[in-house]
Each structure stands twice: as structure tokens, then as C-alpha cells.
Amino acid sequence: MTAPLRHAEPIVVKVALGTRAYDIVIGCGLIGTLGGRIGGLRPGAKCVIVTDETVAEHHLAAVEAALKSARLESSAIVVPQGEGSKSYATFETVCEAIIAAHIERGDLVIALGGGVIGDLAGFAAACARRGLDYVQVPTTLLAQVDSSVGGKTGINSRHGKNLVGAFHQPILVVADTALLDTLPKREFRAGYAEVAKYGLFGDAAFFSWLERNWQDVFAGGPAREHAIAVCCRAKAGIVARDERETGERALLNLGHTFGHALEAACGFSDRLLHGEAVALGMALALEFSAHKGLIQASEAKRAAAHLAGAGLPTHLKEVPGGVPTADVLMDLIAQDKKVKRGTLTFIFVRGIGQAFIENNVSAADVRAFLDRKLAGA
Ligand SMILES: NC(=O)c1ccc[n+]([C@@H]2O[C@H](COP(=O)([O-])OP(=O)(O)OC[C@H]3O[C@@H](n4cnc5c(N)ncnc54)[C@H](O)[C@@H]3O)[C@@H](O)[C@H]2O)c1
Ligand SMILES: [Zn+2]
């Protein structure tokens, strides 16, 4: 008999937030250990798993089995998949179900899914019974490298995305990289934009590593685990230093000013996924940096070439259905609450891996840049 293949030991990244500190555990095939890990933190806790229909189909049974094997009682709340579930209506459904399941202080909410579920379940955990503990089990690449870490939770308002929410840190994040094998390729690729973001804003060596190894990250195995761990380490450090985004945490928004405007222009539909919008937004942000003489044009081109090589959009003309005028894009940027007295905060780079926050960028400059890009420059 051949011995089963053994995965490397899980990687543990600590989020140092004093009494609210927690671990992010990253590894391939970790889901079977979830019950033991939760039981170790909250012995005998009753668990309610919040997930979406698609994730439930693929992974709910394994999570339930893992909890059962550690003799933890669990029930599940399954909501429709998609951004539409970050709504007041679904939030109400989830809170009511948590209360009906008699989840009390000392029990746990488990967010099993992508960023939508993490944000929704985390917010419900922050509010139900004035605050319950929760565990993030992220199942998309975006959620494993970004949304499951850092405690930003919330739902959407009719005025915009994520406008109703709370900071509420999880007590544990378990990122099983094997769960990503069932993720549609397009979703994986979109999440990869956020992986590349970590290189572009703060880690030139990681960006070079990604240029050489991105295909292995897509394929799975140790390269994927390594990449996710690098991102989580970077995010954990930033969150520990600037939990509420009064400074440095804003660097994580590289590419997001243009990205959010483009996403909004597409009605947050699957015409343009968040990560696709971020890839395009980062390509534009680097080009804008080059236009301002902050970096060589060749550096901006190098960044865009990598994103494009991985199959992500980097030109406005690649937005399916076309892009609106600069006026409309500027209105959308303003709605993102980032324009004050004709200036906005923007993340520029001085080089790959050297992003910085600039508070007084003239909206007119941004507009002129967009006009040039829309004219095909
Ligand atoms: N809280 C934060 O810090 C933060 C950061 C970034 C993004 N976000 C939020 O995250 C959300 C986007 O997250 P997302 O991209 O993960 O989207 P998502 O949660 O909608 O997941 C994308 C799609 O993949 C499916 N899916 C998830 N895991 C799967 C799996 N393992 N196998 C097969 N299908 C799977 C889902 O059902 C869904 O259809 C947005 O609402 C955004 O605002 C939050
Ligand atoms: Zn993002």
C-alpha cells in the first residue's frame, strides 16, 4: 500500500490585536481539522454555519463532518449566492436564524464562503445578541487573501457598497487552499488581482516571485499556500498597526478608486468582477503614477503585462459593454466618498512595491488622465 500524500504543516499567521488577537491558519486539506481547532478555542460551543447555496453544495458536508468529529453541535443557514445577499433582507434572515438556533455568548457563527458570506455573517455576528464570536472559513481566493482578515464586516446600502457595517474581528481564520479547487477559473483569476496587489503596493520581491510562479499559484500546491501566506502576513501586519484605517491600511486600496468606479459603472454585475475591476484600476493607477513622473513608464508596463499575462483586464477597452464618459466616472469616484473640496485621496506608487497615500490629488488631474485614457492614449 502506498502511504497517502502528506501536505506540509499548515502555516500560522498571527494577527496581533492584543485581547482580540487571532490566528490565520493556511494549508491544503485543513477543513478536516476545523472541529479540533474550534473545539480547542471554544470547547463545546454550539455552531451555526452561514454559507451560500453554491458553497453549500461543494463544501458544507465536509465542514459539518469536521465539527461532528469534534463533537460540536451545528446547524446551517444557506442564503442565495452573490452580492445581492449583502442586503438588509438577508441580514435580517441570518440574524433571526442565529437567534432561533439559540446561539448564545460562548457559541459561534462560522462564515463559510467568499467575501459576501464573510461580510454578511461577520456583520450578523457583530449585531446578534450585541456581538457573538465568529470564525472565517474563506472559500474564494479573494476571501483567503483579503476579506476574511481584518474584521471589516457589512452589507450594502442603496447609496453604495459596504455602507452599513462594523469592525468585528473573527477569533480564527481557517484558509483551506484545497477548497479553491472548486472555484470557477474566472473567480480565481479575479482573486489573483488582489494577490498581485500585495506585491505591487508593498513587496517588490513578492511581485517578482509572482511573475515567475503565478501559474503554480493557479495550479495549486505549495506555491498557492505560499502566496496566500505572504498576503495574509502583509494584511495581518497592516491590520495590527492600523485596524480602523486611519492611515496605512488605505494602501490596500491600490487600484480601488478607479476599480470601484468601473465596478459601479457595470452595475456590480458579472460584466466586471471586483478583482477584474481592481486589476484594471491598478494598471491605471500605475500609469497615472508614471504620468505624474513618479515611476518609469516601463515599470507601469511591467505591472500591467503581468496582470494581462494572468488573463486580467488592464485596458478600459476590455470592459465588456464599454465604459461611460469621464464625467460619469468622476461622479462615481465622488460617490465613493473620496472627493473633498475638489481633491481626493489616491494611492500612487514610487515603484513596484512602493505605494504611498496622497491626500490632495486634484480631481481635475484625475479627470484629465481619464480623458486621455478614454481617447485611447
Ligand atoms: N471585508 C473586507 O475586508 C473585504 C475586502 C474585499 C472584498 N470584500 C467583499 O467581498 C465580496 C466579494 O467576495 P468574493 O469575490 O469572494 O465573492 P463571493 O463571496 O460572491 O464569491 C464569488 C462566487 O464564488 C462562489 N464560490 C465561493 N467559494 C466557492 C468555492 N470554493 N467553489 C465554488 N464556488 C465558490 C460563490 O457562491 C459566488 O458565486 C464583495 O462583497 C466585497 O465587498 C470585503
Ligand atoms: Zn478589493
Short mmCIF file of C-alpha atoms and ligand atoms in Angstrom, two decimals:
data_model
loop_
_atom_site.label_atom_id
_atom_site.label_comp_id
_atom_site.label_asym_id
_atom_site.label_seq_id
_atom_site.Cartn_x
_atom_site.Cartn_y
_atom_site.Cartn_z
CA MET A 1 0.00 0.00 0.00
CA THR A 2 1.23 3.48 -0.82
CA ALA A 3 1.18 5.96 2.05
CA PRO A 4 -1.18 8.89 1.39
CA LEU A 5 0.44 12.09 0.19
CA ARG A 6 1.06 14.35 3.14
CA HIS A 7 0.73 18.08 2.89
CA ALA A 8 3.24 20.35 4.52
CA GLU A 9 2.42 21.59 8.00
CA PRO A 10 -0.15 24.39 7.99
CA ILE A 11 1.22 27.93 8.06
CA VAL A 12 0.03 30.02 11.00
CA VAL A 13 -0.06 33.81 10.72
CA LYS A 14 -0.88 35.79 13.85
CA VAL A 15 -2.97 38.94 13.83
CA ALA A 16 -1.56 40.81 16.84
CA LEU A 17 -4.52 42.72 18.21
CA GLY A 18 -3.98 42.28 21.95
CA THR A 19 -7.00 40.71 23.59
CA ARG A 20 -8.60 40.34 20.15
CA ALA A 21 -5.59 38.60 18.57
CA TYR A 22 -6.27 35.58 16.37
CA ASP A 23 -4.59 33.08 14.10
CA ILE A 24 -4.96 32.65 10.35
CA VAL A 25 -4.22 29.01 9.57
CA ILE A 26 -3.36 28.28 5.94
CA GLY A 27 -2.89 24.87 4.35
CA CYS A 28 -4.11 22.35 1.85
CA GLY A 29 -6.78 19.97 3.15
CA LEU A 30 -7.25 21.71 6.51
CA ILE A 31 -11.00 21.51 6.62
CA GLY A 32 -10.97 18.16 8.43
CA THR A 33 -9.13 19.84 11.33
CA LEU A 34 -11.71 22.64 11.73
CA GLY A 35 -13.62 20.93 14.54
CA GLY A 36 -10.48 20.29 16.58
CA ARG A 37 -9.30 23.87 16.12
CA ILE A 38 -12.67 25.34 17.12
CA GLY A 39 -13.07 22.89 19.98
CA GLY A 40 -9.66 23.96 21.25
CA LEU A 41 -10.73 27.61 21.35
CA ARG A 42 -14.35 27.23 22.47
CA PRO A 43 -14.89 23.76 23.92
CA GLY A 44 -18.48 22.59 23.49
CA ALA A 45 -19.53 25.67 21.50
CA LYS A 46 -22.73 25.38 19.51
CA CYS A 47 -22.03 26.45 15.91
CA VAL A 48 -24.19 27.98 13.22
CA ILE A 49 -22.68 27.84 9.75
CA VAL A 50 -23.64 30.68 7.38
CA THR A 51 -22.98 29.85 3.75
CA ASP A 52 -24.35 30.31 0.23
CA GLU A 53 -26.09 27.77 -2.00
CA THR A 54 -23.08 27.16 -4.24
CA VAL A 55 -20.56 26.76 -1.45
CA ALA A 56 -23.01 24.57 0.49
CA GLU A 57 -23.21 22.19 -2.45
CA HIS A 58 -19.44 21.79 -2.57
CA HIS A 59 -18.21 22.08 1.00
CA LEU A 60 -20.93 22.18 3.68
CA ALA A 61 -20.96 18.43 4.29
CA ALA A 62 -17.19 18.39 4.97
CA VAL A 63 -17.48 21.26 7.44
CA GLU A 64 -20.40 19.61 9.23
CA ALA A 65 -18.49 16.33 9.42
CA ALA A 66 -15.42 18.10 10.80
CA LEU A 67 -17.49 19.74 13.55
CA LYS A 68 -19.28 16.50 14.34
CA SER A 69 -16.00 14.62 14.67
CA ALA A 70 -15.03 17.09 17.39
CA ARG A 71 -18.46 16.56 18.99
CA LEU A 72 -19.58 20.11 18.22
CA GLU A 73 -23.26 20.65 17.51
CA SER A 74 -24.01 22.62 14.35
CA SER A 75 -26.81 23.92 12.13
CA ALA A 76 -26.63 25.76 8.81
CA ILE A 77 -28.15 28.88 7.26
CA VAL A 78 -27.92 28.80 3.46
CA VAL A 79 -28.51 32.07 1.59
CA PRO A 80 -28.54 32.73 -2.18
CA GLN A 81 -25.12 33.23 -3.74
CA GLY A 82 -24.00 36.63 -4.96
CA GLU A 83 -23.59 40.24 -3.90
CA GLY A 84 -27.40 40.57 -3.59
CA SER A 85 -27.16 38.71 -0.27
CA LYS A 86 -25.29 41.64 1.31
CA SER A 87 -28.74 43.20 1.85
CA TYR A 88 -30.91 44.25 4.80
CA ALA A 89 -33.32 41.45 3.94
CA THR A 90 -30.71 38.66 4.04
CA PHE A 91 -29.06 40.24 7.07
CA GLU A 92 -32.41 40.02 8.87
CA THR A 93 -32.85 36.38 7.81
CA VAL A 94 -29.38 35.50 9.11
CA CYS A 95 -29.79 37.34 12.44
CA GLU A 96 -33.19 35.76 13.04
CA ALA A 97 -31.85 32.30 12.22
CA ILE A 98 -28.87 32.78 14.57
CA ILE A 99 -31.22 33.77 17.38
CA ALA A 100 -33.66 30.93 16.57
CA ALA A 101 -30.74 28.46 16.73
CA HIS A 102 -30.15 29.64 20.33
CA ILE A 103 -26.62 30.76 19.61
CA GLU A 104 -25.54 32.48 22.81
CA ARG A 105 -22.38 34.16 24.06
CA GLY A 106 -19.75 31.42 24.06
CA ASP A 107 -21.21 29.86 20.91
CA LEU A 108 -20.02 30.56 17.38
CA VAL A 109 -21.03 31.75 13.96
CA ILE A 110 -18.99 30.19 11.14
CA ALA A 111 -18.75 32.13 7.87
CA LEU A 112 -18.21 29.52 5.15
CA GLY A 113 -17.87 31.22 1.79
CA GLY A 114 -16.39 34.08 -0.17
CA GLY A 115 -16.30 37.75 0.74
CA VAL A 116 -20.07 38.09 0.50
CA ILE A 117 -20.65 35.48 3.19
CA GLY A 118 -17.73 36.70 5.31
CA ASP A 119 -19.04 40.28 5.30
CA LEU A 120 -22.67 39.26 5.88
CA ALA A 121 -22.11 36.60 8.54
CA GLY A 122 -19.45 38.72 10.27
CA PHE A 123 -21.87 41.65 10.48
CA ALA A 124 -24.68 39.41 11.74
CA ALA A 125 -22.26 38.07 14.37
CA ALA A 126 -21.36 41.65 15.34
CA CYS A 127 -25.03 42.53 15.87
CA ALA A 128 -26.96 39.46 17.01
CA ARG A 129 -27.14 39.40 20.82
CA ARG A 130 -24.92 42.51 20.76
CA GLY A 131 -21.95 40.57 19.47
CA LEU A 132 -21.10 36.91 19.02
CA ASP A 133 -17.77 35.32 18.21
CA TYR A 134 -17.24 34.07 14.70
CA VAL A 135 -14.78 32.07 12.62
CA GLN A 136 -13.95 32.77 9.00
CA VAL A 137 -13.63 29.79 6.65
CA PRO A 138 -12.92 31.61 3.37
CA THR A 139 -13.59 29.67 0.18
CA THR A 140 -12.53 32.12 -2.55
CA LEU A 141 -9.02 33.34 -3.27
CA LEU A 142 -10.18 36.92 -2.65
CA ALA A 143 -11.55 35.94 0.75
CA GLN A 144 -8.44 33.93 1.70
CA VAL A 145 -6.05 36.81 0.96
CA ASP A 146 -8.18 39.79 1.83
CA SER A 147 -11.76 39.88 3.10
CA SER A 148 -11.58 37.19 5.80
CA VAL A 149 -8.76 39.02 7.61
CA GLY A 150 -9.10 42.34 9.38
CA GLY A 151 -12.63 42.43 10.74
CA LYS A 152 -14.38 44.68 8.21
CA THR A 153 -17.93 43.38 8.00
CA GLY A 154 -21.08 44.79 6.48
CA ILE A 155 -23.82 44.95 3.90
CA ASN A 156 -24.70 47.31 1.05
CA SER A 157 -26.95 50.36 1.21
CA ARG A 158 -28.94 51.74 -1.70
CA HIS A 159 -26.39 54.57 -1.59
CA GLY A 160 -23.43 52.30 -2.15
CA LYS A 161 -21.44 49.24 -1.21
CA ASN A 162 -20.43 48.37 2.36
CA LEU A 163 -22.03 51.49 3.83
CA VAL A 164 -23.67 49.67 6.75
CA GLY A 165 -21.27 47.64 8.82
CA ALA A 166 -18.98 47.20 11.76
CA PHE A 167 -15.42 46.34 12.63
CA HIS A 168 -15.68 42.92 14.24
CA GLN A 169 -12.64 40.65 14.28
CA PRO A 170 -13.04 36.88 13.92
CA ILE A 171 -11.49 34.61 16.57
CA LEU A 172 -9.92 32.35 13.93
CA VAL A 173 -9.46 32.17 10.17
CA VAL A 174 -9.01 28.75 8.56
CA ALA A 175 -7.98 29.01 4.91
CA ASP A 176 -8.00 25.57 3.29
CA THR A 177 -6.37 26.16 -0.09
CA ALA A 178 -7.88 22.93 -1.48
CA LEU A 179 -11.37 24.50 -1.26
CA LEU A 180 -10.30 26.76 -4.11
CA ASP A 181 -10.16 23.79 -6.49
CA THR A 182 -13.94 24.03 -7.00
CA LEU A 183 -13.85 27.80 -7.62
CA PRO A 184 -14.63 28.81 -11.22
CA LYS A 185 -11.43 29.83 -13.02
CA ARG A 186 -12.72 33.35 -13.60
CA GLU A 187 -13.34 33.86 -9.86
CA PHE A 188 -9.86 32.51 -9.06
CA ARG A 189 -8.30 34.86 -11.59
CA ALA A 190 -10.22 37.82 -10.18
CA GLY A 191 -8.95 36.96 -6.68
CA TYR A 192 -5.45 36.80 -8.11
CA ALA A 193 -5.63 40.54 -8.82
CA GLU A 194 -5.67 41.07 -5.04
CA VAL A 195 -2.69 38.72 -4.66
CA ALA A 196 -0.73 40.77 -7.21
CA LYS A 197 -1.85 43.90 -5.33
CA TYR A 198 0.21 42.84 -2.29
CA GLY A 199 3.31 42.74 -4.49
CA LEU A 200 2.52 45.98 -6.24
CA PHE A 201 1.83 48.07 -3.16
CA GLY A 202 4.39 46.78 -0.72
CA ASP A 203 6.58 43.86 -1.74
CA ALA A 204 8.65 44.05 -4.91
CA ALA A 205 10.34 40.69 -4.22
CA PHE A 206 6.93 39.01 -3.95
CA PHE A 207 5.87 40.64 -7.22
CA SER A 208 8.95 39.21 -8.96
CA TRP A 209 8.21 35.82 -7.40
CA LEU A 210 4.65 36.01 -8.76
CA GLU A 211 5.95 36.88 -12.23
CA ARG A 212 7.90 33.60 -12.16
CA ASN A 213 5.43 31.41 -10.28
CA TRP A 214 1.89 32.61 -10.94
CA GLN A 215 1.00 29.53 -12.95
CA ASP A 216 1.88 27.32 -9.96
CA VAL A 217 -0.33 29.51 -7.76
CA PHE A 218 -3.21 28.85 -10.16
CA ALA A 219 -2.39 25.13 -10.30
CA GLY A 220 -2.45 24.67 -6.50
CA GLY A 221 0.07 23.04 -4.20
CA PRO A 222 2.79 24.70 -2.13
CA ALA A 223 3.10 27.80 -4.37
CA ARG A 224 -0.55 28.63 -3.75
CA GLU A 225 -0.14 28.16 0.01
CA HIS A 226 2.98 30.31 -0.01
CA ALA A 227 1.31 33.13 -1.95
CA ILE A 228 -1.73 33.16 0.34
CA ALA A 229 0.52 33.18 3.41
CA VAL A 230 2.56 36.12 2.09
CA CYS A 231 -0.64 38.12 1.52
CA CYS A 232 -2.07 37.21 4.93
CA ARG A 233 1.19 38.16 6.67
CA ALA A 234 1.14 41.54 4.96
CA LYS A 235 -2.51 42.14 5.77
CA ALA A 236 -2.13 40.91 9.37
CA GLY A 237 0.72 43.40 9.90
CA ILE A 238 -1.23 46.29 8.45
CA VAL A 239 -4.38 45.46 10.43
CA ALA A 240 -2.40 45.16 13.68
CA ARG A 241 -0.87 48.60 13.08
CA ASP A 242 -3.95 50.36 11.67
CA GLU A 243 -7.09 48.37 12.49
CA ARG A 244 -9.56 51.14 11.64
CA GLU A 245 -7.91 52.52 8.51
CA THR A 246 -6.76 55.87 9.79
CA GLY A 247 -3.55 55.54 7.76
CA GLU A 248 -1.54 52.69 6.32
CA ARG A 249 -4.48 50.31 5.81
CA ALA A 250 -5.58 52.55 2.92
CA LEU A 251 -2.63 51.18 0.90
CA LEU A 252 -4.77 48.06 0.42
CA ASN A 253 -6.97 50.28 -1.75
CA LEU A 254 -4.36 50.48 -4.53
CA GLY A 255 -6.32 50.37 -7.78
CA HIS A 256 -9.65 50.59 -5.96
CA THR A 257 -10.56 54.23 -6.74
CA PHE A 258 -10.71 53.53 -10.47
CA GLY A 259 -11.75 49.93 -9.80
CA HIS A 260 -14.83 50.79 -7.72
CA ALA A 261 -15.94 53.40 -10.27
CA LEU A 262 -15.69 50.83 -13.08
CA GLU A 263 -17.48 48.21 -10.99
CA ALA A 264 -20.26 50.67 -10.26
CA ALA A 265 -20.43 51.66 -13.95
CA CYS A 266 -21.08 47.98 -14.70
CA GLY A 267 -23.79 47.89 -12.03
CA PHE A 268 -21.75 45.49 -9.84
CA SER A 269 -22.79 42.78 -12.27
CA ASP A 270 -20.76 39.89 -13.55
CA ARG A 271 -19.81 42.02 -16.53
CA LEU A 272 -16.84 43.02 -14.38
CA LEU A 273 -15.94 41.14 -11.20
CA HIS A 274 -14.39 43.08 -8.31
CA GLY A 275 -10.92 41.62 -8.90
CA GLU A 276 -11.12 42.34 -12.63
CA ALA A 277 -12.01 45.96 -11.85
CA VAL A 278 -9.10 46.09 -9.38
CA ALA A 279 -6.65 44.74 -11.98
CA LEU A 280 -7.73 47.42 -14.40
CA GLY A 281 -7.72 50.01 -11.61
CA MET A 282 -4.15 49.06 -10.61
CA ALA A 283 -2.94 49.22 -14.20
CA LEU A 284 -4.47 52.71 -14.41
CA ALA A 285 -3.09 53.78 -11.01
CA LEU A 286 0.42 52.79 -12.06
CA GLU A 287 0.05 54.53 -15.39
CA PHE A 288 -1.21 57.62 -13.58
CA SER A 289 1.87 57.39 -11.33
CA ALA A 290 4.06 57.24 -14.45
CA HIS A 291 2.15 60.15 -15.97
CA LYS A 292 2.96 62.17 -12.85
CA GLY A 293 6.63 61.28 -13.20
CA LEU A 294 6.67 59.17 -10.04
CA ILE A 295 7.77 55.97 -11.78
CA GLN A 296 9.22 54.95 -15.11
CA ALA A 297 6.63 54.13 -17.76
CA SER A 298 8.41 50.79 -18.16
CA GLU A 299 7.53 49.86 -14.53
CA ALA A 300 3.84 50.58 -15.13
CA LYS A 301 4.02 48.50 -18.30
CA ARG A 302 5.72 45.65 -16.44
CA ALA A 303 2.92 45.56 -13.84
CA ALA A 304 0.21 45.64 -16.49
CA ALA A 305 1.98 42.94 -18.51
CA HIS A 306 1.91 40.59 -15.54
CA LEU A 307 -1.78 41.16 -14.86
CA ALA A 308 -2.64 40.78 -18.54
CA GLY A 309 -0.48 37.64 -18.75
CA ALA A 310 -2.58 36.11 -15.96
CA GLY A 311 -5.69 36.88 -18.02
CA LEU A 312 -6.88 40.03 -16.25
CA PRO A 313 -8.12 43.20 -17.97
CA THR A 314 -5.72 46.16 -17.99
CA HIS A 315 -7.26 48.43 -20.65
CA LEU A 316 -10.53 50.36 -20.47
CA LYS A 317 -11.49 48.96 -23.86
CA GLU A 318 -11.60 45.50 -22.31
CA VAL A 319 -14.62 46.36 -20.14
CA PRO A 320 -17.48 44.34 -21.65
CA GLY A 321 -20.23 46.66 -22.84
CA GLY A 322 -17.89 49.66 -22.82
CA VAL A 323 -17.07 52.38 -20.28
CA PRO A 324 -19.03 55.55 -19.61
CA THR A 325 -17.67 59.08 -20.09
CA ALA A 326 -15.09 60.69 -17.80
CA ASP A 327 -17.93 62.78 -16.29
CA VAL A 328 -19.81 59.67 -15.24
CA LEU A 329 -16.65 58.01 -13.92
CA MET A 330 -15.78 61.14 -11.90
CA ASP A 331 -19.31 61.16 -10.42
CA LEU A 332 -18.87 57.53 -9.45
CA ILE A 333 -15.49 58.28 -7.88
CA ALA A 334 -17.11 61.14 -5.94
CA GLN A 335 -19.91 58.85 -4.74
CA ASP A 336 -17.24 56.58 -3.33
CA LYS A 337 -16.92 59.43 -0.76
CA LYS A 338 -13.36 60.13 -1.68
CA VAL A 339 -13.63 63.63 -3.15
CA LYS A 340 -13.38 66.55 -0.71
CA ARG A 341 -13.29 70.15 -1.99
CA GLY A 342 -12.13 69.12 -5.43
CA THR A 343 -9.37 66.85 -4.15
CA LEU A 344 -9.24 63.18 -3.43
CA THR A 345 -7.06 60.66 -1.69
CA PHE A 346 -5.25 58.43 -4.11
CA ILE A 347 -2.78 55.57 -3.81
CA PHE A 348 0.24 56.16 -6.05
CA VAL A 349 3.45 54.15 -6.42
CA ARG A 350 7.05 55.31 -6.45
CA GLY A 351 8.00 51.93 -7.88
CA ILE A 352 6.71 48.38 -7.78
CA GLY A 353 6.23 47.59 -4.09
CA GLN A 354 6.38 51.23 -3.02
CA ALA A 355 2.87 52.60 -2.79
CA PHE A 356 2.01 55.71 -0.81
CA ILE A 357 -1.09 57.67 0.15
CA GLU A 358 -1.52 61.11 -1.38
CA ASN A 359 -4.29 63.19 0.15
CA ASN A 360 -4.51 66.23 -2.08
CA VAL A 361 -4.84 64.91 -5.58
CA SER A 362 -6.79 67.29 -7.76
CA ALA A 363 -9.94 65.78 -9.20
CA ALA A 364 -9.25 67.80 -12.35
CA ASP A 365 -5.94 65.94 -12.79
CA VAL A 366 -7.66 62.58 -12.40
CA ARG A 367 -10.27 63.65 -14.92
CA ALA A 368 -7.65 64.81 -17.42
CA PHE A 369 -5.89 61.45 -17.08
CA LEU A 370 -9.17 59.57 -17.65
CA ASP A 371 -9.95 61.76 -20.68
CA ARG A 372 -6.61 60.78 -22.19
CA LYS A 373 -7.21 57.09 -21.49
CA LEU A 374 -10.74 57.22 -22.89
CA ALA A 375 -9.40 58.88 -26.01
CA GLY A 376 -7.26 55.76 -26.41
CA ALA A 377 -3.91 57.16 -25.22
N1 LIG B 1 -14.29 42.75 4.44
C1 LIG B 1 -13.30 43.06 3.66
O1 LIG B 1 -12.23 43.47 4.10
C2 LIG B 1 -13.46 42.89 2.18
C3 LIG B 1 -12.34 43.00 1.35
C4 LIG B 1 -12.50 42.77 -0.01
C5 LIG B 1 -13.76 42.43 -0.51
N2 LIG B 1 -14.83 42.34 0.33
C6 LIG B 1 -16.15 41.95 -0.18
O2 LIG B 1 -16.07 40.64 -0.69
C7 LIG B 1 -17.09 40.45 -1.65
C8 LIG B 1 -16.53 39.69 -2.84
O3 LIG B 1 -16.04 38.46 -2.38
P1 LIG B 1 -15.83 37.21 -3.37
O4 LIG B 1 -15.11 37.66 -4.57
O5 LIG B 1 -15.25 36.12 -2.54
O6 LIG B 1 -17.32 36.91 -3.86
P2 LIG B 1 -18.45 35.85 -3.43
O7 LIG B 1 -18.49 35.62 -1.99
O8 LIG B 1 -19.70 36.31 -4.08
O9 LIG B 1 -17.97 34.52 -4.17
C9 LIG B 1 -17.87 34.50 -5.57
C10 LIG B 1 -18.68 33.34 -6.18
O10 LIG B 1 -17.95 32.12 -5.96
C11 LIG B 1 -18.81 31.15 -5.35
N3 LIG B 1 -17.91 30.33 -4.52
C12 LIG B 1 -17.32 30.71 -3.37
N4 LIG B 1 -16.47 29.77 -2.95
C13 LIG B 1 -16.53 28.75 -3.85
C14 LIG B 1 -15.88 27.51 -3.98
N5 LIG B 1 -14.91 27.14 -3.13
N6 LIG B 1 -16.21 26.73 -5.02
C15 LIG B 1 -17.14 27.13 -5.94
N7 LIG B 1 -17.78 28.30 -5.89
C16 LIG B 1 -17.47 29.11 -4.85
C17 LIG B 1 -19.84 31.94 -4.62
O11 LIG B 1 -21.03 31.18 -4.45
C18 LIG B 1 -20.05 33.12 -5.56
O12 LIG B 1 -20.92 32.78 -6.59
C19 LIG B 1 -17.62 41.82 -2.00
O13 LIG B 1 -18.90 41.98 -1.43
C20 LIG B 1 -16.63 42.77 -1.34
O14 LIG B 1 -17.23 43.98 -0.93
C21 LIG B 1 -14.69 42.55 1.65
ZN ZN B 2 -10.51 44.61 -3.38
#
